[in-house]
Coordinates of C-alpha atoms and ligand atoms in Angstrom, one line a residue:
M1 CA 36.1 -26.7 7.0
T2 CA 38.2 -29.8 6.5
L3 CA 41.2 -30.3 4.4
S4 CA 40.4 -31.8 1.0
K5 CA 44.0 -32.6 0.3
D6 CA 47.3 -32.8 2.2
W7 CA 49.4 -29.8 2.2
Q8 CA 53.0 -30.3 1.1
T9 CA 54.3 -27.0 2.6
L10 CA 52.9 -24.6 5.1
Y11 CA 54.5 -21.2 5.7
I12 CA 53.6 -19.8 9.1
N13 CA 54.5 -16.5 10.8
V14 CA 54.5 -14.6 7.5
N15 CA 53.0 -11.4 6.2
L16 CA 51.4 -11.7 2.8
A17 CA 51.4 -9.1 0.0
T18 CA 48.7 -10.9 -2.0
M19 CA 48.6 -8.3 -4.8
T20 CA 44.9 -9.3 -5.4
D21 CA 43.8 -5.7 -5.2
G22 CA 45.5 -4.5 -8.4
A23 CA 47.7 -1.4 -7.8
N24 CA 45.4 -0.1 -5.1
S25 CA 47.1 -1.8 -2.2
Y26 CA 49.4 -4.7 -1.5
G27 CA 46.4 -6.8 -0.4
E28 CA 48.2 -7.3 2.9
I29 CA 47.5 -10.1 5.3
I30 CA 49.5 -9.5 8.5
N31 CA 50.4 -12.5 10.7
G32 CA 49.4 -14.8 7.9
A33 CA 50.0 -18.3 6.7
L34 CA 50.1 -19.9 3.3
A35 CA 49.8 -23.5 2.2
I36 CA 50.9 -25.2 -0.9
S37 CA 49.6 -28.4 -2.5
D38 CA 50.4 -29.9 -5.9
G39 CA 52.3 -26.9 -7.0
K40 CA 49.4 -24.5 -6.3
I41 CA 48.4 -22.3 -3.4
A42 CA 46.0 -24.3 -1.4
W43 CA 45.1 -22.0 1.4
L44 CA 46.1 -18.6 2.7
G45 CA 44.8 -16.3 5.4
K46 CA 45.3 -15.1 8.9
Q47 CA 47.3 -17.5 11.0
S48 CA 44.6 -17.2 13.6
D49 CA 42.2 -18.9 11.1
L50 CA 44.6 -21.7 10.5
S51 CA 43.5 -23.9 13.4
A52 CA 40.3 -24.8 11.6
H53 CA 42.4 -26.4 8.9
F54 CA 45.3 -27.9 10.7
S55 CA 46.0 -29.1 14.1
G56 CA 49.5 -28.0 14.8
K57 CA 53.0 -29.1 14.2
N58 CA 52.2 -32.8 14.4
D59 CA 49.4 -32.7 11.8
S60 CA 50.5 -35.6 9.6
R61 CA 48.7 -34.1 6.6
V62 CA 51.3 -31.3 6.4
V63 CA 54.7 -32.5 5.2
D64 CA 56.8 -29.4 5.7
I65 CA 56.2 -26.5 8.0
I66 CA 58.3 -23.4 7.5
D67 CA 58.5 -20.6 10.1
G68 CA 58.8 -17.4 8.1
K69 CA 59.8 -15.5 11.3
G70 CA 57.8 -12.4 10.3
Q71 CA 59.2 -12.2 6.7
W72 CA 57.0 -11.1 3.8
I73 CA 55.7 -13.2 1.0
T74 CA 55.0 -11.8 -2.4
P75 CA 54.0 -13.5 -5.6
G76 CA 57.1 -14.6 -7.6
L77 CA 58.2 -11.6 -9.7
I78 CA 57.3 -11.4 -13.4
D79 CA 59.5 -9.6 -16.0
C80 CA 57.0 -9.3 -18.8
H81 CA 59.2 -7.6 -21.4
T82 CA 62.8 -8.7 -22.2
H83 CA 65.1 -9.3 -25.1
L84 CA 67.4 -11.5 -23.1
V85 CA 68.8 -13.6 -25.9
Y86 CA 71.3 -11.8 -28.1
G87 CA 74.9 -12.0 -29.2
G88 CA 77.6 -9.4 -28.5
N89 CA 77.0 -6.1 -26.7
R90 CA 76.8 -2.5 -27.7
A91 CA 79.3 -0.8 -25.3
N92 CA 80.8 0.9 -28.3
E93 CA 77.5 2.6 -29.1
F94 CA 77.3 3.6 -25.5
E95 CA 80.5 5.5 -26.0
M96 CA 79.3 7.0 -29.2
R97 CA 76.2 8.3 -27.4
L98 CA 78.3 9.8 -24.8
Q99 CA 80.2 11.6 -27.5
G100 CA 76.9 13.2 -28.7
K101 CA 75.3 10.8 -31.2
S102 CA 71.6 9.9 -30.6
Y103 CA 70.1 6.4 -30.6
Q104 CA 68.3 7.2 -33.9
E105 CA 71.5 8.6 -35.5
I106 CA 73.4 5.4 -34.6
A107 CA 70.5 3.2 -35.9
N108 CA 70.4 5.2 -39.2
A109 CA 74.1 4.8 -39.6
G110 CA 73.9 1.0 -39.5
G111 CA 74.4 0.5 -35.8
G112 CA 71.7 -0.1 -33.3
I113 CA 69.5 -3.2 -33.5
V114 CA 71.1 -4.4 -36.8
S115 CA 74.6 -4.6 -35.2
T116 CA 73.2 -6.9 -32.6
V117 CA 71.6 -8.9 -35.4
S118 CA 75.0 -9.6 -37.0
A119 CA 76.4 -10.7 -33.6
T120 CA 73.3 -12.9 -32.9
R121 CA 73.5 -14.5 -36.3
K122 CA 77.1 -15.4 -35.8
A123 CA 76.5 -16.9 -32.4
S124 CA 75.9 -20.6 -31.9
E125 CA 72.9 -21.8 -29.9
E126 CA 75.3 -22.8 -27.1
E127 CA 76.9 -19.4 -27.0
L128 CA 73.5 -17.7 -26.9
I129 CA 72.3 -20.0 -24.1
A130 CA 75.5 -19.3 -22.1
S131 CA 75.2 -15.5 -22.4
A132 CA 71.4 -15.4 -21.8
L133 CA 71.8 -17.7 -18.8
L134 CA 74.0 -15.1 -17.0
R135 CA 71.3 -12.5 -17.5
L136 CA 68.5 -14.8 -16.5
T137 CA 70.3 -16.0 -13.5
A138 CA 70.6 -12.4 -12.3
L139 CA 66.8 -12.0 -12.5
H140 CA 66.1 -15.4 -10.9
H141 CA 68.3 -14.4 -7.9
Q142 CA 66.2 -11.3 -7.5
G143 CA 63.0 -13.3 -7.1
V144 CA 61.8 -13.5 -10.7
T145 CA 59.9 -16.7 -11.5
T146 CA 58.4 -15.8 -14.9
V147 CA 60.2 -14.0 -17.8
E148 CA 59.0 -13.1 -21.3
I149 CA 61.8 -13.3 -23.9
K150 CA 61.4 -11.8 -27.4
S151 CA 63.1 -12.8 -30.6
G152 CA 64.0 -10.0 -33.0
Y153 CA 67.8 -10.1 -33.4
G154 CA 67.8 -12.9 -36.0
L155 CA 65.6 -11.2 -38.6
D156 CA 65.8 -14.2 -41.0
T157 CA 63.8 -17.4 -40.6
E158 CA 66.7 -19.6 -39.4
N159 CA 68.0 -17.1 -36.8
E160 CA 64.6 -16.1 -35.5
I161 CA 63.8 -19.8 -35.0
K162 CA 67.2 -20.2 -33.3
M163 CA 66.5 -17.4 -30.9
L164 CA 63.1 -18.7 -29.9
K165 CA 64.5 -22.2 -29.4
V166 CA 67.3 -20.8 -27.2
A167 CA 64.8 -19.0 -25.2
G168 CA 62.9 -22.2 -24.7
F169 CA 66.1 -24.1 -23.7
L170 CA 66.7 -21.7 -20.9
A171 CA 63.8 -23.2 -19.0
N172 CA 65.8 -26.5 -18.9
E173 CA 68.6 -24.7 -17.2
L174 CA 66.9 -22.6 -14.6
P175 CA 63.5 -23.0 -12.7
V176 CA 61.9 -20.1 -14.4
T177 CA 58.8 -20.0 -16.5
I178 CA 59.6 -18.6 -20.0
K179 CA 57.1 -17.0 -22.3
R180 CA 58.3 -16.4 -25.8
T181 CA 57.3 -13.6 -28.1
F182 CA 58.0 -13.6 -31.9
L183 CA 59.4 -10.2 -32.8
G184 CA 60.4 -10.8 -36.4
A185 CA 59.3 -7.2 -37.1
H186 CA 61.8 -5.6 -34.8
A187 CA 64.0 -3.9 -37.5
L188 CA 64.7 -4.2 -41.2
P189 CA 67.7 -6.4 -41.8
T190 CA 70.3 -4.8 -44.0
E191 CA 69.6 -7.2 -46.9
Y192 CA 66.0 -5.8 -47.1
K193 CA 67.0 -2.1 -46.7
D194 CA 64.5 -0.1 -48.7
N195 CA 62.3 -3.2 -49.2
A196 CA 60.3 -3.5 -46.0
D197 CA 57.3 -5.0 -47.7
A198 CA 59.4 -7.9 -49.1
Y199 CA 60.8 -8.5 -45.6
L200 CA 57.3 -8.5 -44.1
D201 CA 56.3 -11.1 -46.7
I202 CA 59.0 -13.3 -45.1
V203 CA 57.9 -12.4 -41.6
C204 CA 54.2 -13.2 -42.3
D205 CA 54.4 -16.0 -44.8
E206 CA 57.5 -17.9 -43.8
M207 CA 58.7 -17.1 -40.3
L208 CA 55.3 -17.0 -38.6
P209 CA 53.9 -20.2 -40.0
R210 CA 57.1 -22.0 -38.8
V211 CA 57.0 -20.4 -35.4
V212 CA 53.4 -21.6 -35.1
S213 CA 53.9 -25.1 -36.4
E214 CA 56.9 -25.6 -34.1
K215 CA 55.0 -24.0 -31.2
L216 CA 57.9 -21.6 -30.5
A217 CA 55.9 -18.5 -29.4
D218 CA 53.1 -17.4 -27.2
A219 CA 52.6 -14.0 -28.7
V220 CA 53.6 -11.7 -31.6
D221 CA 55.2 -8.3 -31.2
V222 CA 56.1 -5.4 -33.6
F223 CA 58.4 -2.4 -33.2
C224 CA 56.1 0.3 -34.6
E225 CA 58.3 3.4 -34.9
G226 CA 60.0 5.7 -37.4
I227 CA 63.2 3.5 -37.1
G228 CA 61.0 0.4 -37.0
F229 CA 57.8 -0.4 -38.9
S230 CA 55.0 2.0 -40.0
L231 CA 51.4 1.6 -38.8
E232 CA 50.4 0.1 -42.1
Q233 CA 53.2 -2.4 -41.9
T234 CA 52.4 -3.2 -38.3
K235 CA 48.9 -3.9 -39.3
R236 CA 50.1 -6.6 -41.7
V237 CA 51.9 -8.4 -39.0
F238 CA 48.9 -8.2 -36.6
D239 CA 46.6 -9.6 -39.4
A240 CA 49.0 -12.5 -39.8
A241 CA 49.1 -13.1 -36.0
K242 CA 45.3 -13.1 -36.0
I243 CA 45.2 -15.9 -38.5
Y244 CA 47.0 -18.1 -36.1
N245 CA 45.2 -16.8 -33.0
L246 CA 48.4 -15.6 -31.4
P247 CA 48.0 -12.8 -28.9
I248 CA 49.5 -9.4 -29.9
K249 CA 51.9 -7.1 -28.1
V250 CA 53.4 -3.9 -29.5
H251 CA 56.4 -1.7 -29.0
A252 CA 54.5 1.6 -29.3
E253 CA 54.9 5.3 -29.0
Q254 CA 58.5 4.9 -27.7
L255 CA 60.1 7.7 -29.7
S256 CA 57.1 9.3 -31.4
N257 CA 53.3 8.9 -31.5
L258 CA 52.3 6.8 -34.5
G259 CA 49.0 5.5 -33.0
A260 CA 50.2 1.9 -32.6
S261 CA 48.5 1.4 -29.2
E262 CA 45.2 2.3 -30.7
L263 CA 45.8 0.0 -33.6
A264 CA 46.8 -2.8 -31.2
A265 CA 43.6 -2.2 -29.2
N266 CA 41.6 -2.9 -32.3
Y267 CA 43.2 -6.3 -32.4
D268 CA 42.5 -7.0 -28.7
A269 CA 46.2 -7.0 -27.9
L270 CA 47.6 -8.0 -24.6
S271 CA 49.8 -4.9 -24.1
S272 CA 51.3 -1.8 -25.5
D273 CA 54.9 -1.3 -24.3
H274 CA 57.1 1.8 -23.7
I275 CA 54.4 4.4 -24.5
E276 CA 56.2 7.6 -23.5
F277 CA 54.4 9.4 -26.4
L278 CA 51.0 7.8 -25.9
D279 CA 48.1 10.2 -26.0
E280 CA 44.6 10.3 -24.4
S281 CA 42.8 8.7 -27.4
G282 CA 45.3 5.8 -27.4
I283 CA 44.7 5.4 -23.6
K284 CA 41.0 5.3 -24.1
A285 CA 41.3 2.7 -26.8
M286 CA 43.6 0.6 -24.5
K287 CA 41.1 0.9 -21.7
K288 CA 38.2 -0.2 -23.9
S289 CA 39.9 -3.3 -25.1
G290 CA 41.3 -4.2 -21.7
M291 CA 45.0 -3.8 -22.6
T292 CA 47.9 -3.5 -20.2
A293 CA 50.4 -0.6 -20.4
V294 CA 53.9 -1.9 -20.0
L295 CA 56.3 0.8 -18.6
L296 CA 60.0 0.3 -19.2
P297 CA 61.9 2.8 -17.0
G298 CA 65.3 1.2 -17.8
A299 CA 65.0 2.3 -21.5
F300 CA 63.7 5.7 -20.5
Y301 CA 66.7 6.1 -18.2
F302 CA 69.3 4.7 -20.5
L303 CA 68.2 6.8 -23.4
R304 CA 68.0 9.8 -21.1
E305 CA 64.4 10.3 -22.5
T306 CA 62.7 13.4 -21.2
Q307 CA 59.1 12.6 -22.3
L308 CA 57.5 10.8 -19.4
P309 CA 54.8 8.2 -20.1
P310 CA 51.3 9.6 -19.4
I311 CA 51.0 8.1 -15.9
E312 CA 48.3 10.4 -14.7
L313 CA 46.0 9.6 -17.6
L314 CA 46.7 5.9 -17.3
R315 CA 45.6 6.2 -13.7
K316 CA 42.6 8.3 -14.7
Y317 CA 41.4 5.7 -17.2
Q318 CA 42.4 2.8 -14.9
V319 CA 44.6 1.2 -17.5
P320 CA 46.7 -1.5 -15.6
M321 CA 50.4 -0.6 -15.6
A322 CA 53.0 -3.4 -15.8
V323 CA 56.7 -2.7 -15.2
A324 CA 59.6 -4.6 -16.9
T325 CA 63.3 -4.5 -17.5
D326 CA 63.2 -4.4 -21.4
A327 CA 66.6 -6.1 -20.9
N328 CA 68.4 -5.6 -24.2
P329 CA 71.8 -4.5 -25.5
G330 CA 70.8 -1.2 -27.0
T331 CA 68.4 0.7 -24.7
S332 CA 68.3 -1.2 -21.4
P333 CA 71.4 -3.3 -20.7
I334 CA 70.0 -3.7 -17.2
H335 CA 69.1 -7.0 -15.7
N336 CA 67.8 -5.9 -12.4
I337 CA 64.0 -6.0 -11.6
H338 CA 64.6 -4.4 -8.2
L339 CA 66.1 -1.4 -9.9
M340 CA 63.0 -1.2 -12.2
L341 CA 60.8 -1.0 -9.1
N342 CA 62.9 1.9 -7.8
M343 CA 63.0 3.7 -11.2
A344 CA 59.3 3.2 -11.7
C345 CA 58.8 5.2 -8.4
T346 CA 61.6 7.7 -8.8
L347 CA 61.4 8.4 -12.5
F348 CA 57.7 7.7 -13.3
R349 CA 56.3 8.6 -9.8
L350 CA 54.5 5.3 -9.4
T351 CA 53.6 4.5 -5.8
P352 CA 55.4 1.4 -4.4
S353 CA 52.2 -0.6 -4.6
E354 CA 51.7 0.4 -8.2
A355 CA 55.2 -0.6 -9.0
L356 CA 55.0 -3.9 -7.2
A357 CA 51.7 -4.6 -9.0
G358 CA 53.6 -3.9 -12.2
I359 CA 55.9 -6.9 -11.7
T360 CA 53.3 -9.2 -10.2
C361 CA 49.6 -9.1 -11.0
Y362 CA 49.9 -6.7 -14.0
G363 CA 53.1 -8.3 -15.3
A364 CA 51.0 -11.5 -15.4
K365 CA 48.2 -9.7 -17.2
A366 CA 50.5 -8.4 -19.8
L367 CA 51.4 -12.0 -20.6
G368 CA 47.8 -13.3 -20.5
L369 CA 48.5 -15.1 -17.2
S370 CA 46.3 -13.3 -14.8
E371 CA 44.3 -16.5 -14.0
S372 CA 47.4 -18.4 -12.8
K373 CA 50.3 -16.1 -11.8
G374 CA 51.1 -12.8 -10.2
Q375 CA 48.8 -13.1 -7.2
L376 CA 48.7 -15.0 -3.9
A377 CA 45.3 -16.6 -4.2
V378 CA 43.9 -20.1 -3.8
G379 CA 44.4 -22.2 -7.0
Y380 CA 47.2 -19.9 -8.3
D381 CA 50.6 -21.3 -9.2
A382 CA 52.7 -21.5 -6.0
D383 CA 55.3 -19.2 -7.4
I384 CA 56.2 -17.2 -4.3
A385 CA 59.1 -15.2 -2.9
L386 CA 60.0 -14.7 0.8
W387 CA 61.7 -11.4 1.7
N388 CA 63.5 -10.3 4.8
I389 CA 61.8 -6.9 4.9
E390 CA 59.6 -5.1 7.3
Q391 CA 57.3 -3.6 4.8
P392 CA 56.7 -4.1 1.0
A393 CA 57.8 -0.6 0.1
E394 CA 61.3 -1.6 1.0
L395 CA 61.4 -3.6 -2.3
C396 CA 61.0 -0.3 -4.2
Y397 CA 63.0 1.9 -1.8
Q398 CA 66.4 0.3 -1.9
F399 CA 68.3 -1.9 -4.3
G400 CA 71.7 -3.5 -4.4
V401 CA 71.1 -5.4 -1.1
N402 CA 69.1 -8.5 -1.9
P403 CA 66.5 -9.3 0.7
L404 CA 65.3 -12.5 -1.0
S405 CA 65.5 -15.4 1.4
R406 CA 63.6 -18.1 -0.5
L407 CA 62.1 -18.6 -3.9
I408 CA 59.5 -21.2 -4.7
Q409 CA 58.4 -22.1 -8.2
N410 CA 55.5 -24.4 -8.8
G411 CA 55.6 -25.3 -5.1
Q412 CA 59.3 -26.3 -5.2
Q413 CA 61.9 -24.3 -3.3
V414 CA 64.4 -23.3 -6.0
L415 CA 66.5 -20.8 -4.1
M416 CA 67.4 -20.2 -0.5
N417 CA 69.6 -17.5 0.9
E418 CA 70.3 -18.0 4.6
S419 CA 72.1 -14.6 4.9
A420 CA 69.1 -12.6 3.7
Ligands
DI6_501 N1 62.7 -0.8 -28.4 C1 63.7 -0.9 -27.5 O1 63.9 -0.2 -26.6 C2 64.5 -2.1 -27.9 N2 63.7 -2.6 -29.0 C3 62.8 -1.8 -29.2 O2 62.0 -2.0 -30.1 C4 65.9 -1.7 -28.3 C5 66.6 -2.8 -28.9 C6 68.0 -2.5 -29.3 O3 68.4 -1.3 -29.4 O4 68.7 -3.5 -29.4
FE502 FE1 61.7 -3.9 -25.9

C-alpha cells in the first residue's frame, strides 16, 4: 500500500487505546503508531506494519515524527453533559445541606436552580466567559477536547440566548470543541411560578425559534422531575424540538421515576441522563431506540444519593453508558473528568474500560458524534491525548496527579506537559 497523502505528524513507539470496541475492551494496540493528516487520523496500527507506509526518519512525506517513548494514546476526552456557564456559586446551599436541608427542600424554598438564575441574569457576557473559562481550562488540562454545555440558568429569552452565545465564545478562547444544548426547560423562573404552561409557551414559541434561527444549539434538553417539568410538559418541548429537527436529550429519573427516558425514546432522543431511578421498561425502550445512558457520578456523590443507577440492567440490555461531570453549581461543582472515571468505577462499579468508553466513544455517541469523535480510527478527527501511564486502567485508578503529556485537537498540538 502506498501513501495517498503526506502525513503531517507520525507518533511512533506508542500504545493505543483505540476505544473502537465499545466498553468491551480498550481496543489496545501495543507497540503501535498513529499518523495524522489534514486534522484526521490517517493511519494507525502496529509499528511493525508501518514500514509498508513509510521509509523511516528521512521520509520526506512525514513532516513531524514524535517518539512517544511507550506512552499511551487515547481519543481526546469528551465531557458530554455540563452546565459550565453560570453566574455566582451555591456554597451557601452546601452549608444548608450540611445543616440537614435536602436539595429539594432548598429548591422549594426558592433556592436551588433559580438562585443561580438570578446570578446568571445579573452577570455580563464577559463575566460569564471569564468564570466559565476557568472551569473549561481545568477540563482541557485533563485531556478534554469536546465539551457539551447547556443553557438553563437564564430562563428568559434574552438570558438563555446570552448563555448559549457565551458557550459558543468559549471555543474562541480555548481549543475545545463545544456542543451546545438548549435547556430552557430546566426550572420554572419565579415570575412564572404556578404558571408552567405559560412559561413553556415562551420556551417553545419564542426561545426555541430564536435559538434555531441564530444557530445557537445542537440539541434540546428538559429537566423532567417533580421539581422540574412533568412528563406532559416535557412532551411539549420535545414536540417543539421535533419541528426544528433538533436532537433531544433529557434529564430523567434523577430523583424519581417519571418515565421520561421512555418518552424520550419515542422521540429518538440521543440520551437520557442521570437515571438513578430508571426501571427495566425504560431501559428496554432506550435500547430499542438506540439511546445512550449518561451516568453522572459527581451529582450522585454530591447529593449523597443512595439509589444507584441500574448498571447491571443497562449492561444486560447493552445500552451504551456515557460518563460526564454534570459540572454545575448545585449538584456537581466538580470540574474533573479524571475524578468521574474514578467515581464511575468506585461508586457505580463500572469496569475501567467501561468508564473510559463513557468519556470517549460513548460520550461521542451521546452527542451524536460517533462517526467523527471518541475513537482512534482512520478518518476520525485527530483529537488525541498522550498519557504517561503504563496501562489504561491508571486513568481510572488514580486522580490528582495529571499524567497528560500532550493534547492534540484537530491534528494540532494544543497542550504539552514535559513533566508528565
Ligand atoms: N439536574 C442536575 O443535577 C442539575 N440540573 C438538573 O436538572 C442541577 C442544577 C442545579 O442545581 O443548579
Ligand atoms: Fe445536568
